[in-house]
CSV table of C-alpha atoms in Angstrom, one decimal:
chain,number,residue,atom,x,y,z
G,1343,MET,CA,-24.4,-28.9,36.2
G,1344,PHE,CA,-23.7,-27.9,32.6
G,1345,LEU,CA,-20.6,-26.2,31.2
G,1346,SER,CA,-20.7,-25.7,27.4
G,1347,ILE,CA,-18.0,-27.0,25.2
G,1348,PHE,CA,-17.6,-23.4,24.1
G,1349,ASP,CA,-16.8,-22.4,27.7
G,1350,VAL,CA,-14.2,-25.1,28.0
G,1351,PHE,CA,-12.6,-24.4,24.6
G,1352,LYS,CA,-12.3,-20.7,24.0
G,1353,ILE,CA,-10.5,-19.2,21.0
G,1354,GLY,CA,-8.1,-16.5,22.1
G,1355,ILE,CA,-4.4,-15.4,22.2
G,1356,GLY,CA,-1.3,-16.4,24.1
G,1357,PRO,CA,0.5,-16.6,26.3
G,1358,SER,CA,-2.1,-17.2,29.1
G,1359,SER,CA,-5.8,-17.7,29.4
G,1360,SER,CA,-6.0,-16.5,33.0
G,1361,HIS,CA,-3.2,-13.8,32.7
G,1362,THR,CA,-3.7,-12.6,29.2
G,1363,MET,CA,-7.2,-13.4,27.9
G,1364,GLY,CA,-8.8,-12.9,31.4
G,1365,PRO,CA,-7.4,-9.4,31.9
G,1366,MET,CA,-8.4,-8.4,28.4
G,1367,THR,CA,-11.9,-9.6,28.9
G,1368,ALA,CA,-12.1,-7.9,32.4
G,1369,ALA,CA,-11.1,-4.6,30.8
G,1370,ARG,CA,-13.8,-5.0,28.2
G,1371,ARG,CA,-16.4,-5.8,30.9
G,1372,PHE,CA,-15.4,-2.6,32.8
G,1373,LEU,CA,-15.9,-0.6,29.6
G,1374,ASP,CA,-19.3,-2.2,29.1
G,1375,GLU,CA,-20.4,-1.2,32.6
G,1376,LEU,CA,-18.9,2.3,32.2
G,1377,ALA,CA,-21.0,2.7,29.0
G,1378,SER,CA,-24.2,1.6,30.8
G,1379,SER,CA,-26.4,3.6,33.1
G,1380,ASP,CA,-26.4,0.9,35.8
G,1381,TRP,CA,-24.1,2.7,38.2
G,1382,PRO,CA,-24.9,5.7,40.4
G,1383,ARG,CA,-23.4,9.1,39.4
G,1384,ALA,CA,-24.3,12.7,39.2
G,1385,ALA,CA,-26.2,13.7,36.1
G,1386,ASN,CA,-23.3,15.7,34.6
G,1387,ALA,CA,-20.5,13.3,35.7
G,1388,ARG,CA,-18.4,12.2,32.7
G,1389,PRO,CA,-15.6,9.6,32.9
G,1390,ALA,CA,-12.3,11.2,31.6
G,1391,ALA,CA,-9.5,9.0,32.9
G,1392,LEU,CA,-9.0,5.2,33.7
G,1393,THR,CA,-6.7,3.3,35.9
G,1394,ALA,CA,-6.1,-0.4,36.5
G,1395,SER,CA,-4.3,-2.5,39.0
G,1396,LEU,CA,-3.3,-6.2,39.0
G,1397,HIS,CA,-3.0,-8.2,42.2
G,1398,GLY,CA,-1.8,-11.6,43.5
G,1399,SER,CA,-0.5,-13.9,40.8
G,1400,LEU,CA,-1.4,-11.4,38.1
G,1401,ALA,CA,1.0,-8.9,39.8
G,1402,PHE,CA,3.8,-11.4,40.3
G,1403,THR,CA,3.9,-13.0,36.8
G,1404,GLY,CA,1.8,-10.5,34.8
G,1405,ILE,CA,4.7,-8.9,33.0
G,1406,GLY,CA,5.9,-12.3,31.7
G,1407,HIS,CA,2.3,-13.2,30.7
G,1408,GLY,CA,1.6,-9.9,29.0
G,1409,SER,CA,-1.1,-9.1,31.5
G,1410,GLY,CA,-0.5,-5.3,31.3
G,1411,ARG,CA,-0.6,-5.4,27.5
G,1412,ALA,CA,-3.8,-7.4,27.7
G,1413,VAL,CA,-5.4,-4.7,30.0
G,1414,THR,CA,-4.4,-2.0,27.6
G,1415,LEU,CA,-5.8,-3.9,24.6
G,1416,GLY,CA,-9.0,-4.6,26.5
G,1417,LEU,CA,-9.4,-0.9,27.3
G,1418,CYS,CA,-9.0,-0.2,23.6
G,1419,GLY,CA,-12.0,-2.4,23.1
G,1420,GLN,CA,-10.2,-5.5,21.8
G,1421,ASP,CA,-11.5,-9.0,22.3
G,1422,PRO,CA,-9.3,-12.1,22.8
G,1423,LYS,CA,-11.1,-14.1,20.1
G,1424,THR,CA,-11.0,-11.4,17.4
G,1425,VAL,CA,-7.9,-9.3,18.1
G,1426,ASP,CA,-5.3,-9.5,15.4
G,1427,PRO,CA,-2.0,-10.8,17.0
G,1428,ASP,CA,0.0,-9.0,14.4
G,1429,ALA,CA,-1.6,-5.7,15.2
G,1430,MET,CA,-1.3,-5.8,19.0
G,1431,ASP,CA,2.2,-4.2,19.3
G,1432,GLY,CA,1.1,-1.3,17.2
G,1433,LEU,CA,-2.1,-0.8,19.3
G,1434,VAL,CA,-0.2,-0.8,22.6
G,1435,ALA,CA,2.5,1.5,21.2
G,1436,ALA,CA,-0.1,4.0,20.1
G,1437,VAL,CA,-1.6,4.1,23.6
G,1438,GLU,CA,1.8,4.5,25.2
G,1439,ALA,CA,2.6,7.3,22.9
G,1440,SER,CA,-0.7,9.2,23.2
G,1441,GLY,CA,-1.6,8.4,26.8
G,1442,THR,CA,-5.2,7.7,25.8
G,1443,VAL,CA,-7.5,5.0,24.8
G,1444,HIS,CA,-10.6,5.4,22.5
G,1445,PRO,CA,-12.6,2.2,22.5
G,1446,PRO,CA,-15.6,2.0,20.1
G,1447,GLY,CA,-18.7,3.6,21.5
G,1448,HIS,CA,-16.8,5.6,24.1
G,1449,ALA,CA,-15.3,9.0,24.5
G,1450,GLN,CA,-11.6,9.2,24.6
G,1451,TYR,CA,-10.1,8.4,28.0
G,1452,ARG,CA,-6.8,9.3,29.5
G,1453,PHE,CA,-4.8,6.1,30.2
G,1454,ARG,CA,-1.1,6.1,30.6
G,1455,PRO,CA,0.1,2.5,31.0
G,1456,ALA,CA,3.4,3.6,32.7
G,1457,VAL,CA,1.5,5.6,35.3
G,1458,ASP,CA,-2.1,4.3,35.4
G,1459,LEU,CA,-1.4,0.5,35.3
G,1460,LEU,CA,-0.1,-0.9,38.6
G,1461,PHE,CA,1.3,-4.3,39.3
G,1462,ASP,CA,0.4,-4.4,43.0
G,1463,LYS,CA,2.4,-7.2,44.6
G,1464,ARG,CA,1.5,-6.1,48.2
G,1465,THR,CA,-2.3,-6.2,48.0
G,1466,VAL,CA,-4.0,-9.5,47.4
G,1467,LEU,CA,-7.7,-9.2,46.7
G,1468,ALA,CA,-9.7,-11.5,49.0
G,1469,GLY,CA,-11.7,-13.3,46.3
G,1470,HIS,CA,-9.1,-15.1,44.2
G,1471,PRO,CA,-5.4,-15.1,43.5
G,1472,ASN,CA,-6.0,-13.5,40.1
G,1473,GLY,CA,-7.6,-10.1,40.9
G,1474,LEU,CA,-7.9,-6.9,38.9
G,1475,GLN,CA,-9.3,-3.5,39.8
G,1476,PHE,CA,-10.4,-0.8,37.4
G,1477,ALA,CA,-11.4,2.8,38.2
G,1478,ALA,CA,-12.8,5.7,36.3
G,1479,TYR,CA,-12.3,9.4,37.2
G,1480,ASP,CA,-13.8,12.6,36.0
G,1481,SER,CA,-11.7,15.5,34.6
G,1482,ASP,CA,-11.2,16.8,38.1
G,1483,GLY,CA,-9.8,13.5,39.4
G,1484,GLN,CA,-12.9,12.5,41.3
G,1485,LEU,CA,-13.5,8.8,41.5
G,1486,LEU,CA,-16.7,7.8,39.6
G,1487,LEU,CA,-16.6,4.1,39.4
G,1488,ARG,CA,-14.4,1.3,40.8
G,1489,ARG,CA,-14.9,-2.4,40.0
G,1490,ALA,CA,-13.0,-5.6,40.9
G,1491,PHE,CA,-12.8,-8.7,38.6
G,1492,TYR,CA,-11.3,-12.1,39.0
G,1493,SER,CA,-9.7,-14.2,36.3
G,1494,ILE,CA,-10.5,-17.7,37.6
G,1495,GLY,CA,-8.8,-19.8,35.0
G,1496,GLY,CA,-9.4,-20.8,31.4
G,1497,GLY,CA,-10.3,-17.3,30.3
G,1498,PHE,CA,-13.3,-17.2,32.7
G,1499,VAL,CA,-13.8,-13.7,34.3
G,1500,VAL,CA,-16.3,-12.9,37.1
G,1501,SER,CA,-17.0,-9.8,39.1
G,1502,ALA,CA,-16.6,-9.6,42.8
G,1503,GLU,CA,-20.4,-10.1,43.2
G,1504,GLU,CA,-20.5,-13.0,40.8
G,1505,LEU,CA,-17.6,-14.7,42.6
G,1506,GLU,CA,-19.4,-14.4,45.9
G,1507,ALA,CA,-22.6,-15.8,44.4
G,1508,LEU,CA,-20.6,-18.7,43.0
G,1509,LYS,CA,-19.2,-19.5,46.4
G,1510,HIS,CA,-22.6,-19.6,48.1
G,1511,ALA,CA,-24.7,-20.9,45.3
G,1512,SER,CA,-26.5,-24.2,45.9
G,1513,PRO,CA,-26.2,-26.8,43.1
G,1514,ALA,CA,-28.9,-26.1,40.5
G,1515,GLN,CA,-30.4,-28.6,38.1
G,1516,ALA,CA,-29.3,-27.6,34.7
G,1517,ASP,CA,-32.0,-27.5,32.0
G,1518,VAL,CA,-30.3,-30.2,29.9
G,1519,PRO,CA,-31.1,-33.9,29.4
G,1520,TYR,CA,-28.0,-35.2,31.2
G,1521,PRO,CA,-27.0,-32.7,33.9
G,1522,PHE,CA,-24.1,-34.7,35.4
G,1523,ALA,CA,-22.0,-32.8,37.9
G,1524,HIS,CA,-19.7,-35.7,38.9
G,1525,ALA,CA,-18.2,-38.6,37.0
G,1526,LYS,CA,-20.4,-41.1,39.0
G,1527,ASP,CA,-23.5,-39.3,37.7
G,1528,MET,CA,-22.1,-39.3,34.2
G,1529,LEU,CA,-21.5,-43.1,34.3
G,1530,ALA,CA,-25.0,-43.7,35.8
G,1531,MET,CA,-26.7,-41.6,33.1
G,1532,ALA,CA,-24.7,-43.4,30.4
G,1533,ALA,CA,-25.7,-46.8,31.7
G,1534,ALA,CA,-29.4,-45.8,32.0
G,1535,SER,CA,-29.5,-44.2,28.5
G,1536,GLY,CA,-27.2,-46.5,26.6
G,1537,LEU,CA,-25.4,-43.4,25.2
G,1538,SER,CA,-21.7,-42.6,25.0
G,1539,ILE,CA,-20.3,-39.6,26.9
G,1540,ALA,CA,-20.0,-37.7,23.7
G,1541,ALA,CA,-23.6,-38.4,22.8
G,1542,MET,CA,-24.8,-37.2,26.2
G,1543,LYS,CA,-22.7,-34.1,25.9
G,1544,ARG,CA,-24.0,-33.5,22.4
G,1545,ALA,CA,-27.6,-33.8,23.7
G,1546,ASN,CA,-26.9,-31.3,26.4
G,1547,GLU,CA,-25.4,-28.8,23.9
G,1548,GLU,CA,-28.3,-29.3,21.5
G,1549,ALA,CA,-30.7,-28.2,24.2
G,1550,THR,CA,-29.5,-24.6,23.5
G,1551,ARG,CA,-28.3,-24.7,19.9
G,1552,LYS,CA,-29.1,-26.4,16.7
G,1553,ARG,CA,-26.9,-29.4,15.6
G,1554,VAL,CA,-25.6,-27.5,12.5
G,1555,ALA,CA,-24.4,-24.6,14.7
G,1556,LEU,CA,-22.9,-26.9,17.3
G,1557,ASP,CA,-20.9,-28.8,14.7
G,1558,ARG,CA,-19.8,-25.6,13.0
G,1559,GLY,CA,-18.6,-24.3,16.3
G,1560,ILE,CA,-16.7,-27.5,17.2
G,1561,ASP,CA,-15.2,-27.6,13.8
G,1562,GLU,CA,-14.0,-24.0,14.2
G,1563,ILE,CA,-12.4,-24.9,17.5
G,1564,TRP,CA,-10.5,-27.8,15.8
G,1565,ASP,CA,-9.5,-25.6,12.9
G,1566,VAL,CA,-7.8,-23.1,15.2
G,1567,MET,CA,-6.2,-25.9,17.2
G,1568,ASP,CA,-4.9,-27.6,14.0
G,1569,GLY,CA,-3.8,-24.3,12.5
G,1570,CYS,CA,-1.9,-23.5,15.7
G,1571,ILE,CA,0.1,-26.7,15.3
G,1572,ASP,CA,0.9,-25.9,11.7
G,1573,ARG,CA,2.0,-22.3,12.6
G,1574,GLY,CA,4.1,-23.6,15.4
G,1575,ILE,CA,5.9,-26.1,13.1
G,1576,ALA,CA,6.5,-23.4,10.6
G,1577,GLN,CA,8.1,-20.8,12.9
G,1578,SER,CA,11.7,-20.5,14.1
G,1579,GLY,CA,13.7,-18.1,16.2
G,1580,VAL,CA,13.7,-17.0,19.8
G,1581,MET,CA,10.5,-16.5,21.8
G,1582,PRO,CA,9.9,-13.2,23.5
G,1583,GLY,CA,10.4,-12.4,27.1
G,1584,GLY,CA,14.2,-12.4,27.7
G,1585,LEU,CA,14.9,-16.1,28.4
G,1586,ASN,CA,16.2,-16.5,24.9
G,1587,VAL,CA,14.4,-19.8,24.6
G,1588,LYS,CA,14.6,-21.1,21.0
G,1589,ARG,CA,11.6,-22.5,19.2
G,1590,ARG,CA,12.3,-26.2,18.5
G,1591,ALA,CA,9.2,-27.6,16.8
G,1592,LYS,CA,10.4,-26.7,13.3
G,1593,ALA,CA,13.8,-28.4,13.7
G,1594,ILE,CA,12.2,-31.5,15.2
G,1595,HIS,CA,9.7,-31.7,12.3
G,1596,GLU,CA,12.5,-31.4,9.8
G,1597,GLN,CA,14.0,-34.5,11.4
G,1598,LEU,CA,10.8,-36.5,11.7
G,1599,GLU,CA,9.2,-35.8,8.3
G,1600,PRO,CA,11.9,-37.5,6.2
G,1601,GLN,CA,11.7,-40.6,8.4
G,1602,TRP,CA,7.9,-40.6,7.9
G,1603,GLN,CA,8.3,-40.3,4.1
G,1604,ARG,CA,10.7,-43.2,4.1
G,1605,ASN,CA,8.4,-45.3,6.3
G,1606,GLU,CA,11.2,-45.6,8.7
G,1607,ILE,CA,9.7,-46.9,11.9
G,1608,THR,CA,11.7,-46.0,15.1
G,1609,PRO,CA,11.0,-47.0,18.7
G,1610,LEU,CA,10.4,-43.3,19.6
G,1611,MET,CA,8.2,-42.4,16.7
G,1612,ALA,CA,4.9,-42.0,18.5
G,1613,ASN,CA,6.4,-40.0,21.4
G,1614,ASP,CA,8.3,-37.8,18.9
G,1615,TRP,CA,5.2,-36.8,16.9
G,1616,LEU,CA,3.1,-36.3,20.1
G,1617,SER,CA,5.8,-34.1,21.6
G,1618,LEU,CA,6.3,-32.2,18.4
G,1619,TYR,CA,2.6,-31.3,18.1
G,1620,ALA,CA,2.3,-30.3,21.8
G,1621,MET,CA,5.4,-28.2,21.7
G,1622,ALA,CA,4.4,-26.5,18.5
G,1623,VAL,CA,1.2,-25.2,20.1
G,1624,ASN,CA,2.8,-24.0,23.2
G,1625,GLU,CA,5.7,-22.3,21.4
G,1626,GLU,CA,3.0,-20.5,19.4
G,1627,ASN,CA,1.2,-19.7,22.7
G,1628,ALA,CA,4.4,-18.3,24.2
G,1629,GLY,CA,4.8,-16.1,21.2
G,1630,GLY,CA,1.3,-14.6,21.7
G,1631,GLY,CA,-0.3,-16.4,18.8
G,1632,ARG,CA,-3.9,-17.6,18.2
G,1633,VAL,CA,-4.7,-20.6,20.5
G,1634,VAL,CA,-7.6,-22.4,22.1
G,1635,THR,CA,-7.9,-22.7,25.9
G,1636,ALA,CA,-7.8,-26.5,26.4
G,1637,PRO,CA,-8.7,-26.0,29.2
G,1638,THR,CA,-6.1,-23.2,29.6
G,1639,ASN,CA,-3.5,-21.6,27.4
G,1640,GLY,CA,-0.7,-23.0,29.5
G,1641,ALA,CA,-2.0,-26.5,28.8
G,1642,ALA,CA,-3.2,-25.7,25.3
G,1643,GLY,CA,-1.0,-28.2,23.5
G,1644,VAL,CA,-2.1,-31.5,25.1
G,1645,ILE,CA,-5.5,-31.9,23.6
G,1646,PRO,CA,-4.7,-30.9,20.0
G,1647,ALA,CA,-1.5,-32.9,20.1
G,1648,VAL,CA,-3.3,-36.1,21.0
G,1649,MET,CA,-5.9,-35.6,18.3
G,1650,ARG,CA,-3.4,-34.7,15.6
G,1651,TYR,CA,-1.4,-37.8,16.6
G,1652,PHE,CA,-4.5,-40.0,16.3
G,1653,LEU,CA,-5.1,-38.5,12.8
G,1654,LYS,CA,-1.5,-39.1,11.8
G,1655,PHE,CA,-1.7,-42.8,12.6
G,1656,ASN,CA,-5.4,-43.4,11.7
G,1657,ALA,CA,-6.4,-42.6,8.2
G,1658,ALA,CA,-10.0,-43.7,8.9
G,1659,ALA,CA,-10.8,-40.8,11.2
G,1660,THR,CA,-13.6,-38.5,10.2
G,1661,PRO,CA,-14.8,-35.0,11.2
G,1662,GLN,CA,-17.3,-36.8,13.5
G,1663,THR,CA,-14.3,-38.5,15.2
G,1664,ILE,CA,-12.9,-35.1,16.1
G,1665,ARG,CA,-16.2,-33.8,17.3
G,1666,ASP,CA,-16.7,-36.9,19.6
G,1667,TYR,CA,-13.1,-36.5,20.9
G,1668,LEU,CA,-13.7,-32.8,21.8
G,1669,LEU,CA,-17.2,-33.4,23.2
G,1670,THR,CA,-15.8,-36.1,25.5
G,1671,ALA,CA,-12.9,-34.0,26.6
G,1672,ALA,CA,-15.2,-31.1,27.3
G,1673,ALA,CA,-17.5,-33.3,29.5
G,1674,ILE,CA,-14.5,-34.3,31.6
G,1675,GLY,CA,-13.1,-30.8,31.8
G,1676,GLY,CA,-16.5,-29.5,32.9
G,1677,ILE,CA,-16.5,-32.0,35.8
G,1678,ILE,CA,-13.0,-31.0,36.9
G,1679,LYS,CA,-13.7,-27.3,36.8
G,1680,HIS,CA,-17.0,-27.7,38.6
G,1681,ASN,CA,-15.5,-29.8,41.5
G,1682,ALA,CA,-11.9,-28.5,41.7
G,1683,SER,CA,-10.1,-26.0,39.5
G,1684,ILE,CA,-8.3,-25.6,36.2
G,1685,SER,CA,-6.4,-22.5,37.4
G,1686,GLY,CA,-2.6,-22.7,38.1
G,1687,ALA,CA,-3.0,-19.8,40.5
G,1688,GLU,CA,-5.4,-21.9,42.6
G,1689,VAL,CA,-4.1,-25.5,42.4
G,1690,GLY,CA,-0.8,-25.4,40.5
G,1691,CYS,CA,-0.1,-27.1,37.2
G,1692,GLN,CA,-2.0,-30.2,38.2
G,1693,GLY,CA,-5.1,-28.2,37.4
G,1694,GLU,CA,-3.8,-27.1,34.0
G,1695,VAL,CA,-1.7,-29.8,32.3
G,1696,GLY,CA,-3.2,-32.4,34.6
G,1697,SER,CA,-6.7,-31.5,33.6
G,1698,ALA,CA,-5.8,-31.3,29.9
G,1699,SER,CA,-4.1,-34.7,30.1
G,1700,ALA,CA,-7.2,-36.2,31.7
G,1701,MET,CA,-9.5,-34.7,29.1
G,1702,ALA,CA,-7.3,-35.9,26.2
G,1703,ALA,CA,-7.0,-39.4,27.7
G,1704,GLY,CA,-10.8,-39.7,28.0
G,1705,GLY,CA,-11.3,-38.3,24.5
G,1706,LEU,CA,-8.8,-40.6,22.9
G,1707,CYS,CA,-10.2,-43.6,24.8
G,1708,ALA,CA,-13.7,-42.8,23.6
G,1709,ILE,CA,-12.8,-42.5,19.9
G,1710,MET,CA,-10.9,-45.8,20.1
G,1711,GLY,CA,-14.0,-47.6,21.1
G,1712,GLY,CA,-13.8,-47.3,24.9
G,1713,THR,CA,-16.9,-47.7,27.0
G,1714,PRO,CA,-17.9,-44.9,29.4
G,1715,GLU,CA,-16.3,-46.8,32.2
G,1716,GLN,CA,-13.0,-47.1,30.3
G,1717,VAL,CA,-13.2,-43.4,29.4
G,1718,GLU,CA,-13.6,-42.4,33.1
G,1719,ASN,CA,-10.7,-44.8,34.0
G,1720,ALA,CA,-8.5,-43.2,31.3
G,1721,ALA,CA,-9.2,-39.7,32.6
G,1722,GLU,CA,-8.5,-40.8,36.2
G,1723,ILE,CA,-5.2,-42.4,35.3
G,1724,ALA,CA,-3.9,-39.3,33.5
G,1725,LEU,CA,-5.0,-37.0,36.3
G,1726,GLU,CA,-3.7,-39.2,39.1
G,1727,HIS,CA,-0.2,-39.0,37.7
G,1728,HIS,CA,-0.2,-35.2,37.6
G,1729,LEU,CA,-1.3,-34.8,41.3
G,1730,GLY,CA,0.9,-32.3,43.2
G,1731,MET,CA,2.4,-30.7,40.1
G,1732,THR,CA,3.4,-27.1,40.9
G,1733,CYS,CA,3.3,-24.1,38.7
G,1734,ASP,CA,6.6,-22.3,38.9
G,1735,PRO,CA,7.3,-20.7,35.5
G,1736,VAL,CA,10.8,-19.2,35.1
G,1737,ALA,CA,10.6,-15.4,34.9
G,1738,GLY,CA,6.8,-15.7,34.9
G,1739,LEU,CA,6.9,-16.8,31.2
G,1740,VAL,CA,4.9,-19.7,29.9
G,1741,GLN,CA,8.0,-21.3,28.5
G,1742,ILE,CA,10.0,-23.2,31.1
G,1743,PRO,CA,8.8,-25.8,32.1
G,1744,CYS,CA,5.5,-25.2,30.4
G,1745,ILE,CA,6.3,-26.1,26.7
G,1746,GLU,CA,7.9,-29.4,27.4
G,1747,ARG,CA,5.3,-30.1,30.1
G,1748,ASN,CA,2.6,-30.2,27.5
G,1749,ALA,CA,4.5,-32.8,25.6
G,1750,PHE,CA,4.7,-35.0,28.7
G,1751,GLY,CA,1.0,-34.4,29.3
G,1752,ALA,CA,0.2,-35.6,25.8
G,1753,VAL,CA,2.3,-38.7,26.3
G,1754,LYS,CA,0.7,-39.5,29.6
G,1755,ALA,CA,-2.7,-39.1,28.0
G,1756,VAL,CA,-2.0,-41.6,25.3
G,1757,THR,CA,-0.5,-44.0,27.9
G,1758,ALA,CA,-3.6,-43.6,30.1
G,1759,ALA,CA,-6.0,-44.3,27.3
G,1760,SER,CA,-4.1,-47.4,26.3
G,1761,LEU,CA,-4.0,-48.8,29.8
G,1762,ALA,CA,-7.7,-48.1,30.2
G,1763,LEU,CA,-8.6,-49.8,27.0
G,1764,LYS,CA,-6.7,-52.9,28.1
G,1765,GLY,CA,-9.0,-53.2,31.1
G,1766,ASP,CA,-12.8,-53.4,31.6
G,1767,GLY,CA,-13.3,-50.1,33.3
G,1768,THR,CA,-13.1,-51.3,36.9
G,1769,HIS,CA,-10.4,-49.6,39.0
G,1770,ALA,CA,-9.6,-48.7,42.5
G,1771,VAL,CA,-9.6,-44.9,42.4
G,1772,PRO,CA,-12.7,-43.2,41.0
G,1773,LEU,CA,-12.2,-40.0,38.9
G,1774,ASP,CA,-14.3,-38.1,41.4
G,1775,ALA,CA,-11.9,-39.1,44.2
G,1776,CYS,CA,-8.9,-38.0,42.1
G,1777,ILE,CA,-10.5,-34.6,41.3
G,1778,GLU,CA,-11.2,-34.1,45.0
G,1779,THR,CA,-7.6,-35.0,45.8
G,1780,MET,CA,-6.4,-32.4,43.3
G,1781,ARG,CA,-8.6,-29.8,45.0
G,1782,GLN,CA,-7.3,-30.7,48.5
G,1783,THR,CA,-3.7,-30.7,47.2
G,1784,GLY,CA,-4.2,-27.3,45.7
G,1785,LEU,CA,-5.4,-26.0,49.0
G,1786,ASP,CA,-2.4,-27.4,50.8
G,1787,MET,CA,0.1,-26.2,48.2
G,1788,SER,CA,2.1,-23.1,49.2
G,1789,GLU,CA,1.2,-20.0,47.3
G,1790,ARG,CA,4.8,-19.8,46.2
G,1791,TYR,CA,4.2,-22.7,43.9
G,1792,LYS,CA,1.0,-21.4,42.3
G,1793,GLU,CA,1.9,-19.2,39.4
G,1794,THR,CA,3.7,-16.6,41.4
G,1795,SER,CA,7.3,-17.5,40.3
G,1796,LEU,CA,8.5,-17.3,43.9
G,1797,ALA,CA,9.8,-20.8,44.3
G,1798,GLY,CA,10.9,-23.9,42.4
G,1799,LEU,CA,12.5,-23.6,39.0
G,1800,ALA,CA,11.6,-19.9,39.0
G,1801,VAL,CA,14.2,-19.1,41.7
G,1802,ASN,CA,16.7,-21.9,40.9
G,1803,VAL,CA,17.1,-21.1,37.3
G,1804,VAL,CA,18.8,-17.8,36.5
G,1805,ALA,CA,16.6,-15.8,34.1
G,1806,CYS,CA,19.1,-14.0,31.8
């Protein structure tokens, strides 16, 4: 099993990897198929109008997550990694005013978001809770092409056929030096090779790309993460969506920075800086800014917060330290995604913030000198103490409880790494068992608690 670090960490926009980045990517995929000659049609058939529908969790919380806007932007040909966040409102407004989209390389299509974009709360597509359907019609209203896609978490999008193939695929041996699919395999390969988890992950990545390109890509990921923290700290005001939630990171920073300058040590200093960094990222995410899935947007603050915290308190850190941290975190994230899920719509927030905390704990343990066994232990401790966590965002927005939840995920990650480093790596619950427990818990969890905003805080807190 091999999942690249660039699949785990994807540069995009907020507020959601599955509900914003995924729909935008799905819309672009539909455009790509529409432009190809791989679908049957009459020789003179010409697409003239497009429609889209969102189903399951996307329908219930799509408005709060900007899913409709994302579909519109995707049908304009925009990509999550390159779209200008400051230009999005203008692009959507232009489509709403004209009732058309004109993506590069395509003819102009009729698309009226108020009419042609449906949030279908009644129909759940069979493949996955996050389903989308797109359709193209000719000028006479005859259906030419209909396709379903699924946003399966972390910005990953698959077609109905691809999803079915994934469900029935037999495990294949990846063409990499260390194809670990489970934590036990990872530890066995580390023991046999004498390599760290980061070194094995690097060797796997370098099987398909040169070291210079790999390091450049990892550095770009960190630059976006780091920049997201800085932008979040610099911003103030109320976040969009109607909950009137105020940004707090800037005010917290203005309290902490003078203490830091005076070398004033307080009992809460470490937690305060950790929380600040995590909240800064997720406030920026909630505002639709540039973020990195880590492994999702809803959990985007944990991994950068822990790294920034380490840099704050450890002046000896180098660019290689950051790379090893992210490589280790990606190795753990890949195992979690392969054996369970990182999607809140599938397993609740245990799969989002829980996975992020496990990844950050393992990464921090590694760069603090932990053995592979201690790294695996750190990841397990962090994940274990997120088991059963639901996803019940108030008003379908990635704000309450999501922003503060990232702060707690970061604090748990540091605590887990510290506990693991105090031991020798032996422990009662293997990471693989904890991941399987998360998967089973997700299956048992009511759909009302899996990113539908139909229970929990979402119905007990008045959204006004």
